[in-house]
Short mmCIF file of C-alpha atoms and ligand atoms in Angstrom, two decimals:
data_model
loop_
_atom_site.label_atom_id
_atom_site.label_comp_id
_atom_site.label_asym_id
_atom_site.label_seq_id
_atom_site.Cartn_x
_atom_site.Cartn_y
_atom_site.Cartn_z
CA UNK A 275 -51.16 48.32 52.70
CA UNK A 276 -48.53 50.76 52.86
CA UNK A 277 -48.54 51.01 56.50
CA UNK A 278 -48.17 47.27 56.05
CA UNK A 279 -45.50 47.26 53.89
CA UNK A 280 -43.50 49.88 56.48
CA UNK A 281 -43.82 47.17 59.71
CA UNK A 282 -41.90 44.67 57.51
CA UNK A 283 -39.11 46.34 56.98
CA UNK A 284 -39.66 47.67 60.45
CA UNK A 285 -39.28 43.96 61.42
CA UNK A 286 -36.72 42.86 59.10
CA UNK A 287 -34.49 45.67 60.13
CA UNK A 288 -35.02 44.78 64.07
CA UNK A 289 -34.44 41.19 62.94
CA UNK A 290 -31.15 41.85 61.56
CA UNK A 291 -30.03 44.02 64.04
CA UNK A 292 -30.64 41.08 66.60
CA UNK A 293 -28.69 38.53 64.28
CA UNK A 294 -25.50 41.26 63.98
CA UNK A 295 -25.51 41.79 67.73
CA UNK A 296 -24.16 38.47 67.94
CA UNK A 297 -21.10 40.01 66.10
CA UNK A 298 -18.43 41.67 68.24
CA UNK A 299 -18.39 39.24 71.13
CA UNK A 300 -14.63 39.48 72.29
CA UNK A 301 -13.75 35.72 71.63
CA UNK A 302 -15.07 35.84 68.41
CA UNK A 303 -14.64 39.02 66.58
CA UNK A 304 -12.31 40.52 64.01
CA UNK A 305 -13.05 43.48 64.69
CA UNK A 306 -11.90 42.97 68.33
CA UNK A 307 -8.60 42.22 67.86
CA UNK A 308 -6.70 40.04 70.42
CA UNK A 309 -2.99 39.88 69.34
CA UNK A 310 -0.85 41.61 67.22
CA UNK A 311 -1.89 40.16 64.32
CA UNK A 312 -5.42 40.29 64.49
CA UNK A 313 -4.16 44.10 65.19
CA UNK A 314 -2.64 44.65 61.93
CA UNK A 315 -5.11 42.58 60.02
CA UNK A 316 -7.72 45.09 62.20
CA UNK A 317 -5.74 48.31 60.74
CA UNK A 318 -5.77 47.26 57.64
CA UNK A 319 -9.25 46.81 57.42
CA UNK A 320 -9.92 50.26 59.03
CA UNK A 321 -7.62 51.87 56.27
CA UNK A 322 -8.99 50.56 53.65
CA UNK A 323 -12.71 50.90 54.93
CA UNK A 324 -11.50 55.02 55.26
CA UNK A 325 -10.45 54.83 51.72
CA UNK A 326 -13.13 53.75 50.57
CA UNK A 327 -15.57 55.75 52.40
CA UNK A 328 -13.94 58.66 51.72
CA UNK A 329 -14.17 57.94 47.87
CA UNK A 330 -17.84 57.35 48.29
CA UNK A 331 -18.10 60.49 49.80
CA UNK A 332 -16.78 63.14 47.42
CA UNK A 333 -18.15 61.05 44.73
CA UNK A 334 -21.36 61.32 46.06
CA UNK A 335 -20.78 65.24 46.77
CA UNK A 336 -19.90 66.05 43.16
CA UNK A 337 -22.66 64.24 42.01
CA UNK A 338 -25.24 65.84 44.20
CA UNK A 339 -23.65 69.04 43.25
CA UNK A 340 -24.32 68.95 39.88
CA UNK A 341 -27.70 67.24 39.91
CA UNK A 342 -29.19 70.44 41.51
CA UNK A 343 -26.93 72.88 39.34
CA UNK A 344 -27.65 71.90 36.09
CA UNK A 345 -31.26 70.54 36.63
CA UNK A 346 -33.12 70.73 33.49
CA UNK A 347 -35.65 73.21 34.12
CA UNK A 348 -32.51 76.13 34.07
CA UNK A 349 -31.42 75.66 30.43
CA UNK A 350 -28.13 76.20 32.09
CA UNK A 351 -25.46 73.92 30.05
CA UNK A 352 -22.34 73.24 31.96
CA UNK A 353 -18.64 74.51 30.69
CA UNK A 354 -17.69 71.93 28.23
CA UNK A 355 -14.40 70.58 29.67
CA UNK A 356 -13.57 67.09 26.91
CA UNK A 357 -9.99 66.85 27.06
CA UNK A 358 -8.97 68.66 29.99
CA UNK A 359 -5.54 68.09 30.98
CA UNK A 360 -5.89 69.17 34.53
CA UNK A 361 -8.82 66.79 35.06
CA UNK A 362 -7.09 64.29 33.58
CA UNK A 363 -4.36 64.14 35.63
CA UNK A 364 -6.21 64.80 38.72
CA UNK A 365 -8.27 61.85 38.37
CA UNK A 366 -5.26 59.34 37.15
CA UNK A 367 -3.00 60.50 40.27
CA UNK A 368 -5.63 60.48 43.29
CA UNK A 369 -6.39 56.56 42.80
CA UNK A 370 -2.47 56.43 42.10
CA UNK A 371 -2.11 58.05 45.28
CA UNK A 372 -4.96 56.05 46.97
CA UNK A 373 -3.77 52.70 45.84
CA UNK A 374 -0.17 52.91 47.30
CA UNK A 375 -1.12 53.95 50.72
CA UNK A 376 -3.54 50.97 50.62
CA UNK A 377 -0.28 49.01 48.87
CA UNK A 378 2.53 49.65 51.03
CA UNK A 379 1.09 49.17 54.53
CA UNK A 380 -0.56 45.66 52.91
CA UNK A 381 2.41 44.58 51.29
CA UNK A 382 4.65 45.09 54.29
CA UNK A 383 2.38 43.12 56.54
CA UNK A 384 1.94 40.37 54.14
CA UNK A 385 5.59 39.62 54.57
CA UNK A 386 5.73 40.36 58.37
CA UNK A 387 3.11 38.12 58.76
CA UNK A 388 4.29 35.22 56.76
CA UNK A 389 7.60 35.44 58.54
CA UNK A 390 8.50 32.04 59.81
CA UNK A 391 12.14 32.04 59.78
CA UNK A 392 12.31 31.30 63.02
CA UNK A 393 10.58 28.16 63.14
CA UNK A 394 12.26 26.84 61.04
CA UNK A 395 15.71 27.26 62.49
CA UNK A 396 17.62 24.08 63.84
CA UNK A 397 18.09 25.08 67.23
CA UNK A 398 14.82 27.19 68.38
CA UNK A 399 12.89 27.34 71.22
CA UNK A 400 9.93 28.27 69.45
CA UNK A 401 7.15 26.82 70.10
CA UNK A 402 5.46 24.95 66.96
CA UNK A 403 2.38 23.39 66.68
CA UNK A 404 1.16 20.79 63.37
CA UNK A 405 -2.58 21.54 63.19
CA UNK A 406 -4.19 18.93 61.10
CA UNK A 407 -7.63 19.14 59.84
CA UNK A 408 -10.08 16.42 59.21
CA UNK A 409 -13.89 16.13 58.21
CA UNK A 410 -15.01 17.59 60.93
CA UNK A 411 -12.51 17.84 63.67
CA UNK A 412 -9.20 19.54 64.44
CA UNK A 413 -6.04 17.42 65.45
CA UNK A 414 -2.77 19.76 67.07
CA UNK A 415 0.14 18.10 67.32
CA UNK A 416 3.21 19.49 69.95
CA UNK A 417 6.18 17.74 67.86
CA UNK A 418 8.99 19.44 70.18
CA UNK A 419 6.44 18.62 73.49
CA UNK A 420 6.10 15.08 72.14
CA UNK A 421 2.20 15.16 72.50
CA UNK A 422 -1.34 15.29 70.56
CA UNK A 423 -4.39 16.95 71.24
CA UNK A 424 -8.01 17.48 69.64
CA UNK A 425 -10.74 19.84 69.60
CA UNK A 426 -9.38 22.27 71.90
CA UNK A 427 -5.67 24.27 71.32
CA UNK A 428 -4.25 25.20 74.26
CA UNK A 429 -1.68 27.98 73.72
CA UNK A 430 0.33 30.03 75.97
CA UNK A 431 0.15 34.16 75.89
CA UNK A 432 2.12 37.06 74.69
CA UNK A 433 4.65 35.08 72.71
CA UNK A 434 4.77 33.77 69.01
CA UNK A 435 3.55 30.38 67.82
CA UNK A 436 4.05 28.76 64.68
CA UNK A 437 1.66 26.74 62.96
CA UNK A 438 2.20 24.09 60.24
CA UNK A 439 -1.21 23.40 59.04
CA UNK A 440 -2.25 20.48 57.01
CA UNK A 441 -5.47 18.88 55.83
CA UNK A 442 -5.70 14.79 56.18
CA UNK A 443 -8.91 14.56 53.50
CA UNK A 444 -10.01 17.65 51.55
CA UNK A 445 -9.50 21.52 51.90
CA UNK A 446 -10.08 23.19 55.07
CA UNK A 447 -8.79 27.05 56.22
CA UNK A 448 -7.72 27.29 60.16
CA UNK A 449 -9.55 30.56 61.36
CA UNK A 450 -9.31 31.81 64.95
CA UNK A 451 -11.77 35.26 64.12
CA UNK A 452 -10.33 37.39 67.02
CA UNK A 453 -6.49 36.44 66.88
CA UNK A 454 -5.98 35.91 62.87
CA UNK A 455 -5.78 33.95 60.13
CA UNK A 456 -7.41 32.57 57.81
CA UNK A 457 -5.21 29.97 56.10
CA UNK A 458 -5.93 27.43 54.23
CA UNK A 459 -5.07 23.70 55.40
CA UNK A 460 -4.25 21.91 51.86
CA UNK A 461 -3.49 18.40 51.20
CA UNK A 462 -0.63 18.50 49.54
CA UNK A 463 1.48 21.48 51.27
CA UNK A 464 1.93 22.92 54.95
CA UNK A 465 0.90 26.38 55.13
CA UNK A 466 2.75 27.89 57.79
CA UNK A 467 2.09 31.48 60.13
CA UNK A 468 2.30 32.56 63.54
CA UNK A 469 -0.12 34.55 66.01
CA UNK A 470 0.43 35.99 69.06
CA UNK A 471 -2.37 35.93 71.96
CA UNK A 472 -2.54 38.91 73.92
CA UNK A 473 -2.92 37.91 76.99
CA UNK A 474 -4.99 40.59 78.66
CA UNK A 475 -7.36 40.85 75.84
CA UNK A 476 -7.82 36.88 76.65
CA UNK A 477 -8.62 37.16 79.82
CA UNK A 478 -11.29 39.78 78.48
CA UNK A 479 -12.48 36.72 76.41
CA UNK A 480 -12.59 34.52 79.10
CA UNK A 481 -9.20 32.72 78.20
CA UNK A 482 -11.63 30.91 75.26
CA UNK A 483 -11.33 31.68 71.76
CA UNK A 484 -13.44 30.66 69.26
CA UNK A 485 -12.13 28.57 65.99
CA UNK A 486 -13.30 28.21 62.85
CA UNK A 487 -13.09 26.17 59.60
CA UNK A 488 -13.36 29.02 56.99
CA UNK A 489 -13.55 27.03 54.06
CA UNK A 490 -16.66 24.76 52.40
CA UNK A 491 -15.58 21.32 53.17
CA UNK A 492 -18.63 19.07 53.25
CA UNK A 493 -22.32 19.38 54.89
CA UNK A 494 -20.48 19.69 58.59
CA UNK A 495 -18.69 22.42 57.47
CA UNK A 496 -20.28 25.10 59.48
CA UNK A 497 -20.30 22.49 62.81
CA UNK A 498 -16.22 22.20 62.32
CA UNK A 499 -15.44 24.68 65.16
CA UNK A 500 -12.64 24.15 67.75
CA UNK A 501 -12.12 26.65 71.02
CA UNK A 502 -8.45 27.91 71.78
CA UNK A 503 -7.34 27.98 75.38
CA UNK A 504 -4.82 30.81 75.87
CA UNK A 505 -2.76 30.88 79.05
CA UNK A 506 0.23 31.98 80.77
CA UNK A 507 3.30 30.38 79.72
CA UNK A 508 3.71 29.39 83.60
CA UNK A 509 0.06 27.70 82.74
CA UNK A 510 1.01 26.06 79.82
CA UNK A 511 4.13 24.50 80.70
CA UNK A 512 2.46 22.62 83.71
CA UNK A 513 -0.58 21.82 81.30
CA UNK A 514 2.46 20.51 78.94
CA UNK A 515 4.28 18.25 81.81
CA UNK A 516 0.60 16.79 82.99
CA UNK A 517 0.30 15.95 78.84
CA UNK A 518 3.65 13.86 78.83
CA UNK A 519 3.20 12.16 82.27
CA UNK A 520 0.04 10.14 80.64
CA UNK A 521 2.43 7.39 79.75
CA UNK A 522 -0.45 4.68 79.74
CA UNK A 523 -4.17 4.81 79.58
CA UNK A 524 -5.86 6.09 82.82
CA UNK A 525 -7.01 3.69 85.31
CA UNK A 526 -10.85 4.37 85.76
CA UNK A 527 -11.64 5.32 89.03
CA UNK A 528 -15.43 4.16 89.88
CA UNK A 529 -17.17 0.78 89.30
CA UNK A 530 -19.35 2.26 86.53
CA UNK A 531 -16.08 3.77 84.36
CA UNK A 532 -14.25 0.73 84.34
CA UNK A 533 -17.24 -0.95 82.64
CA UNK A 534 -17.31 2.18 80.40
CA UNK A 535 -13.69 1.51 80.12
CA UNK A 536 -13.95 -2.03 79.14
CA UNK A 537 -16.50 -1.37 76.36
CA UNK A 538 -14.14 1.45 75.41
CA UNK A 539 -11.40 -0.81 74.79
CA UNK A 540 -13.72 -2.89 72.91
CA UNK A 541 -15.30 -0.41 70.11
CA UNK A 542 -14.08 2.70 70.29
CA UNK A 543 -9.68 2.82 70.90
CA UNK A 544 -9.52 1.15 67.65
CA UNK A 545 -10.14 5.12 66.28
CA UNK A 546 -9.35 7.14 69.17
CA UNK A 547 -6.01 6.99 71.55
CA UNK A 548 -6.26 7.93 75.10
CA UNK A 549 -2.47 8.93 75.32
CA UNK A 550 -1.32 11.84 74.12
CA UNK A 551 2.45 10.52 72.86
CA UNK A 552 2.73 11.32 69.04
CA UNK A 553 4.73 8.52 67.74
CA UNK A 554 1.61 7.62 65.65
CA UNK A 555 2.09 9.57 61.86
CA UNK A 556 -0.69 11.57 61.12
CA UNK A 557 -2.21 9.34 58.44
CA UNK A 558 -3.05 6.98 61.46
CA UNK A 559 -4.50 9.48 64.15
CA UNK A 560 -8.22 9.05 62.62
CA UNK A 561 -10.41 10.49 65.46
CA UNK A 562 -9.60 12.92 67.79
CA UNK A 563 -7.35 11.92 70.67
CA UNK A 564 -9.48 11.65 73.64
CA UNK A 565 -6.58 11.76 76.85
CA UNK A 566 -7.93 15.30 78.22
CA UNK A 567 -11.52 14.74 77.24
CA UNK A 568 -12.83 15.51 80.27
CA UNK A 569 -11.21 18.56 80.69
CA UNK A 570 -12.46 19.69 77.09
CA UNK A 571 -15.18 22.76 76.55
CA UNK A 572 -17.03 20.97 74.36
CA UNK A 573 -18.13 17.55 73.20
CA UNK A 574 -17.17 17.13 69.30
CA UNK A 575 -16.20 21.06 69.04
CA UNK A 576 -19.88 22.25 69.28
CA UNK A 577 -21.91 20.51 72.13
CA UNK A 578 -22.30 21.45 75.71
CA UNK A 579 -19.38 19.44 78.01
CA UNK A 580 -21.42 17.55 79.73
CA UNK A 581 -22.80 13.85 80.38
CA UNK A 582 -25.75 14.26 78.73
CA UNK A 583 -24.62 15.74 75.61
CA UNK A 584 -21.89 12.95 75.64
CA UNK A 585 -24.44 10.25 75.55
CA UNK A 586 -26.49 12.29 72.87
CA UNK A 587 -23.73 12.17 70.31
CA UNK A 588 -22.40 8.46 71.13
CA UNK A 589 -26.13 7.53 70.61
CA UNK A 590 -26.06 9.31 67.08
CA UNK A 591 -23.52 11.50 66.05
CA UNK A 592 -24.85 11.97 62.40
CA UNK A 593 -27.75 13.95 64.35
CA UNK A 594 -25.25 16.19 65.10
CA UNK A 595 -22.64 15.88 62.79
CA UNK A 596 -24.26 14.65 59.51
CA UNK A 597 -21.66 13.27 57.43
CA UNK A 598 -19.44 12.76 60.19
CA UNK A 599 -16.53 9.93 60.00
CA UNK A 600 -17.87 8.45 63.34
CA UNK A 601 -21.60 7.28 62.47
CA UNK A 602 -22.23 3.99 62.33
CA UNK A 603 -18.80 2.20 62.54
CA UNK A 604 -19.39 0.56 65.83
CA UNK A 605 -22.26 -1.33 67.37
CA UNK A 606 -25.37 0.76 69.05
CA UNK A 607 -25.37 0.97 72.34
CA UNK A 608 -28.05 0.48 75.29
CA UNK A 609 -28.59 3.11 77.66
CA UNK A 610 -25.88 0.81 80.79
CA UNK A 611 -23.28 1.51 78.41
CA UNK A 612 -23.90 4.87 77.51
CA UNK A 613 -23.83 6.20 80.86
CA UNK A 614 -20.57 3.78 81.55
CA UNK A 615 -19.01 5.24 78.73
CA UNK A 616 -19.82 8.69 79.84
CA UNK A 617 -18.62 7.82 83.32
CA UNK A 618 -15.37 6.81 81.84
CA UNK A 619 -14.18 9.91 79.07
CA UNK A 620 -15.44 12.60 81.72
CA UNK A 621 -13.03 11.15 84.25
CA UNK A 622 -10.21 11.56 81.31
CA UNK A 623 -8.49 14.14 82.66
CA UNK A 624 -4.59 15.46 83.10
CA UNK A 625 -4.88 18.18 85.66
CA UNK A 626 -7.09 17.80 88.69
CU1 CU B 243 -14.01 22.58 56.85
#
């Protein structure tokens, strides 16, 4: 029985070690910090974690100490110290003492990092970007670029952007683990910050991030993930100019994607645009725009990119996504039109 009792928590232990080594992956960690504020945020934590381990510590060494010193068995009966006015003040100033070299550090970055100043400015070249959040997807909006895109960010490297996030239904928090946040995407303010993506730390990453809702919206919630594509600014800019020179839908290229096309235009652009221009207001951007789709890392923000995956969640997205603002507002389809459709969005692409 006992021997029993030790191979569970043999197992659970091995068990849990296998779920944390999923922790620490570069692209999704905190704790491996990709820009400079994910490297604050990352010092922070390590102060504080020394604090308090080091508390632990001689709290657990004066304890020990006097367990074995005054056991019972010695009669022995401590110095009576009530009212000591050096141990008084010893113990009042250390945590006075602790508490402002957590404060000052944490108080300093707060403000750093809230520091939007810039964006706001008339004439700026930074570069902005309105995220807007929705049961269960991710909408970013370029307003200076002109153009809208979904699921995946693309961002370029070593340089600030600024956010303005937003929710379009209920509470969501934009979290990209290994380059910071958390904020909160409200309904009824814009929460704005800035990150900065390190660019040789992305390229450790594989130029993917990983995103994150961080904040209990619905039965989704933990599905509502989005991927960040950091690049050079060289990068960027041409992935910018191929966004604005989609002035029109694409023309389908094969036989089989302009019947995918055709049934496109029949059930689905009523919810999602194929053109990436953002003269829509966000109210009436109600699925993600689909213009890139074919270049995207995922299907919906969590499925493999490919055809078959595609056809999976046309077929049934509440499988999926339960909950999801897609299901059942457009008539099944047979397996012809699944494959044209899939024909059609993976040949939605800006750059070849
Ligand atoms: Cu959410």
């Amino acid at each position: 029985m006992k021997r029993l009792a030790k191979w569970r928590l043999i197992s659970l232990f091995a068990i849990l070690a296998l779920v944390l080594s999923g922790c620490g992956e570069p692209y999704l960690s905190a704790l491996r910090p990709a820009g400079e504020v994910a490297d604050i945020q990352y010092d922070l934590m390590k102060l504080s974690t020394y604090i308090m381990v080091g508390v632990i510590i001689v709290v657990m060494v004066i304890f020990a100490i006097v367990f074995f010193r005054y056991r019972r068995k010695d009669d022995r009966i401590p110095k009576q110290v009530e009212g000591s006015h050096t141990l008084e003040i010893i113990w009042t100033v250390i945590p006075i003492l602790l508490l402002l070299i957590l404060a000052v550090p944490t108080v300093a970055a707060t403000f750093k990092l809230a520091d939007v100043k810039e964006m706001d400015k008339e004439k700026s070249d930074a570069l902005v970007i309105n995220v807007r959040s929705h049961l269960y997807w991710w909408d970013f909006e370029y307003p200076k670029q002109k153009i809208v895109t979904s699921q995946d960010l693309v961002v370029p490297t070593n340089e600030k952007v600024y956010f303005n996030l937003k929710s379009l239904d209920v509470k969501h928090s934009f979290w990209i683990p290994a380059v910071g946040g958390k904020l909160d995407t409200n309904t009824d303010n814009v929460n704005k910050f800035w990150l900065i993506f390190d660019e040789k730390r992305a390229n450790e990453a594989g130029n993917l991030f990983y995103g994150k809702c961080a904040e209990l919206c619905g039965p989704s919630h933990a599905l509502m993930d989005f991927k960040v594509k950091a690049m050079t600014r060289d990068q960027f800019d041409a992935w910018v100019t191929a966004m604005q020179n989609v002035k029109e839908p694409k023309k389908a290229e094969t036989d089989l994607a302009a019947q995918g096309q055709e049934i496109f235009n029949k059930s689905c652009i009523g919810c999602h645009a194929v053109t990436p221009e953002n003269k829509m207001p966000d109210t009436a951007r109600v699925a993600p725009n689909l213009t890139n789709f074919g270049e995207r890392s995922r299907v919906a923000g969590i499925l493999d990119h490919n055809k078959e995956e595609l056809k999976n969640w046309i077929k049934d997205p509440e499988t999926y996504k339960p909950g999801n603002e897609m299901t059942n507002k457009y008539p099944n389809m047979t397996d012809e039109q699944l494959d044209a459709l899939a024909e059609y969005l993976m040949g939605l692409k800006v750059q070849e």
